[in-house]
Short mmCIF file of C-alpha atoms in Angstrom, two decimals:
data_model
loop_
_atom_site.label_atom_id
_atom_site.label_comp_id
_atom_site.label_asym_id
_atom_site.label_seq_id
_atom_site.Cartn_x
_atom_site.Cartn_y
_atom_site.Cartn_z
CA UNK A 21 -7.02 24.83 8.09
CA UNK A 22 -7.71 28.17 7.84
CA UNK A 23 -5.87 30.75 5.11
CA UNK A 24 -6.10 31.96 1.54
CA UNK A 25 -7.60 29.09 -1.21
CA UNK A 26 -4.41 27.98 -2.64
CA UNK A 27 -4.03 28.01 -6.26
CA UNK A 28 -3.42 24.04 -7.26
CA UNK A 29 -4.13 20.80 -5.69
CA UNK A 30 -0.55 20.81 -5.30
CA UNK A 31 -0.07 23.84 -3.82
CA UNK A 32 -2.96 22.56 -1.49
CA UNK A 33 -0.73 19.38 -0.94
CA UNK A 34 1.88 21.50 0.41
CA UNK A 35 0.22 23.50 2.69
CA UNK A 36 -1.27 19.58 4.66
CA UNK A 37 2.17 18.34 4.30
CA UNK A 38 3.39 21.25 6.16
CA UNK A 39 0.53 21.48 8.62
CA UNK A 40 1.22 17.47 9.48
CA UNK A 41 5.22 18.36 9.70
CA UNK A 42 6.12 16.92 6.52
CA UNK A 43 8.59 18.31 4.13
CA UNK A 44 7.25 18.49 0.52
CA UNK A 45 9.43 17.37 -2.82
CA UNK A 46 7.36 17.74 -5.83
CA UNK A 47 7.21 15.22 -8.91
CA UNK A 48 9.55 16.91 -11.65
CA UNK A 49 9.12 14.04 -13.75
CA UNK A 50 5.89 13.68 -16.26
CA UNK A 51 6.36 10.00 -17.50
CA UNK A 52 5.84 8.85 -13.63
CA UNK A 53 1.74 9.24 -12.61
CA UNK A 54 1.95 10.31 -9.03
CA UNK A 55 2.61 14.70 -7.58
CA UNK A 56 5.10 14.12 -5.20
CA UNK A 57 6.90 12.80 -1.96
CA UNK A 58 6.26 13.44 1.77
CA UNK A 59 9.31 12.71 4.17
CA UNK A 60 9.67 13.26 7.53
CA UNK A 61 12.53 11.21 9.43
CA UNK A 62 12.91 7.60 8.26
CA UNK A 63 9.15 7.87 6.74
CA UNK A 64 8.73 8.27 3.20
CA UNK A 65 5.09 8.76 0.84
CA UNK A 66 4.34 8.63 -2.80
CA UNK A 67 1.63 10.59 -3.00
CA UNK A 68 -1.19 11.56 -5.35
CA UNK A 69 -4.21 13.75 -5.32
CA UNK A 70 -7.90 13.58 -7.00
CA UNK A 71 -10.35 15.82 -7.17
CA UNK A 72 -13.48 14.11 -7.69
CA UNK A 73 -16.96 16.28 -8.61
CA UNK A 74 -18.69 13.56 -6.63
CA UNK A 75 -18.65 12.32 -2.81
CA UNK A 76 -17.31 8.94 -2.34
CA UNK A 77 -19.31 6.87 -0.18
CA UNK A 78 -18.73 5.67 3.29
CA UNK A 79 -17.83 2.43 2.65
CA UNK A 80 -16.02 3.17 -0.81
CA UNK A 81 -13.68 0.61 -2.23
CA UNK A 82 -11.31 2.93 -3.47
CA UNK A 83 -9.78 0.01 -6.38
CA UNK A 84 -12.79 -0.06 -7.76
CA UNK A 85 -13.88 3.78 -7.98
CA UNK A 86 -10.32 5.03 -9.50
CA UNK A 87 -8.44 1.89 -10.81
CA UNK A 88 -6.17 3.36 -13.06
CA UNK A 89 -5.51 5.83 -10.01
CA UNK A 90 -4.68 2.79 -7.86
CA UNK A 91 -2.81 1.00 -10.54
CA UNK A 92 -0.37 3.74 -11.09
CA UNK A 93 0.74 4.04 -7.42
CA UNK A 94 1.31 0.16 -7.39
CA UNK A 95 3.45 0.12 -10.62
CA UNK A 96 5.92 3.49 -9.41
CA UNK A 97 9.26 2.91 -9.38
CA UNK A 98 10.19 2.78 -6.25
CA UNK A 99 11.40 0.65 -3.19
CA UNK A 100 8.57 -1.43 -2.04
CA UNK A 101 9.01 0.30 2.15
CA UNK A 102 8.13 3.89 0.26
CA UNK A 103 4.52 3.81 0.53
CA UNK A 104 1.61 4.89 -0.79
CA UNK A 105 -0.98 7.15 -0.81
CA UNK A 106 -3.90 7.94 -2.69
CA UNK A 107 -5.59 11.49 -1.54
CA UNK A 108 -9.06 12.11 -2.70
CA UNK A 109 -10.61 15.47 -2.47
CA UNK A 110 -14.58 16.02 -3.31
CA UNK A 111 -16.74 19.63 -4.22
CA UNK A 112 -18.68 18.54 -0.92
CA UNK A 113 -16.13 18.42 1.34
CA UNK A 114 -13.44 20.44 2.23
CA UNK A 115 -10.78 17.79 3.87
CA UNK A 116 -8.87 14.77 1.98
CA UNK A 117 -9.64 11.19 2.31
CA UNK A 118 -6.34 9.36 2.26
CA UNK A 119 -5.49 5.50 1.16
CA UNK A 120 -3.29 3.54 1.93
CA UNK A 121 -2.37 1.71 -1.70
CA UNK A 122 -0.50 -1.89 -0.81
CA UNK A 123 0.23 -4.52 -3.09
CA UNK A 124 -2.94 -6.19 -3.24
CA UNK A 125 -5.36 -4.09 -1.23
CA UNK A 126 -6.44 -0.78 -0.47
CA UNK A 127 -7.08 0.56 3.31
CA UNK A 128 -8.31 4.36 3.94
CA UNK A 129 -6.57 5.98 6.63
CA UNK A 130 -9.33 6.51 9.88
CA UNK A 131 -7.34 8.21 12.32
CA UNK A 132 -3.40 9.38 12.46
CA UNK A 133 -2.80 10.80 15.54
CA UNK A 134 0.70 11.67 14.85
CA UNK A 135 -0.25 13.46 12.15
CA UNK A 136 -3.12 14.81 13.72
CA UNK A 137 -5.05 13.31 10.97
CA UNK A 138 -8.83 12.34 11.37
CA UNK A 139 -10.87 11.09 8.54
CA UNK A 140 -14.11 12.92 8.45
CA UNK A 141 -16.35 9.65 7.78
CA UNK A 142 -13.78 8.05 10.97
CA UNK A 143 -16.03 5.46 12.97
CA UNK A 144 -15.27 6.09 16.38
CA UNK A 145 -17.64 4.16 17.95
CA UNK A 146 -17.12 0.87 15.63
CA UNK A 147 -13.12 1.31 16.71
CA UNK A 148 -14.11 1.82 20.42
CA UNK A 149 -16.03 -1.45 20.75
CA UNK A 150 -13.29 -3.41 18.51
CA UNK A 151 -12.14 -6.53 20.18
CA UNK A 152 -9.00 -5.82 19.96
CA UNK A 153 -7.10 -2.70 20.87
CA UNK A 154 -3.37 -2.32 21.74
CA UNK A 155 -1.25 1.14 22.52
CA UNK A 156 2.36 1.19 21.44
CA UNK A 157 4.41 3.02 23.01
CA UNK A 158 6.80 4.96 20.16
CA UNK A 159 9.34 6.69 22.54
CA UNK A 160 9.94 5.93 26.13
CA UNK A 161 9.55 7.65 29.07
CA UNK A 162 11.85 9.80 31.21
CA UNK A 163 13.43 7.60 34.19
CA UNK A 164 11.92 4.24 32.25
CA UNK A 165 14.52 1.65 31.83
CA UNK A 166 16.08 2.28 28.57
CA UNK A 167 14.61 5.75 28.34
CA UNK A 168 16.38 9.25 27.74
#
């Protein structure tokens, strides 16, 4: 994204929530570790950011590079269907790395194409030569049975 450096992480946050069409509702609330929530129709995100001075690598297993991190996006408050998401920002590189935080594992986000999210470390041509691949359809066509 192109524009004027933003003043905060979170005011960087709300400027890729935006750009990925979701609305932004900042944390008002210091006792509970996490910046805010991203909503958009029936989807809902805890969310918090991290600059780090240092790149992660590739193959980073984000529980064990920022536990507490982790741990404080497991314990939240909240409904267990809000999820979670860890975004990590380095000095090197100018784009997020995002993770997903579930119950007992951690999985960074490759590709979002509804988001028009792409990892910069993405492994397209691992993903192309997976063995298995399915599309799912999220909307129906025009004139399909059961469509608009």
């Amino acid at each position: 994204m192109k524009g004027p450096k933003p003043a905060s992480l979170k005011e960087e946050m709300k400027r890729w929530a935006k750009h990925m069409r979701y609305h932004w509702a900042e944390n008002t609330d210091p006792s509970v570790p996490f910046d805010g929530f991203l909503y958009r129709g029936a989807m809902l995100i805890a969310a918090k950011m991290k600059k780090l001075r240092h790149g992660l690598e590739d193959n980073c297993i984000i529980e064990n590079k920022l536990p507490d991190d982790v741990a404080d996006l497991r314990n939240l408050p909240v409904p267990q269907y809000v999820l979670r998401e860890l975004w990590v920002r380095t000095q090197n590189e100018r784009a997020y790395r995002r993770f997903y935080i579930l119950p007992d594992t951690t999985v960074e986000i490759e590709e979002n194409t509804a988001e028009n999210y792409r990892n910069t470390h993405y492994r397209e041509a691992y993903w192309k030569k997976a063995p298995y691949s399915i599309d799912i359809p999220l909307s129906r066509k025009v004139g399909e049975k059961g469509g608009p």
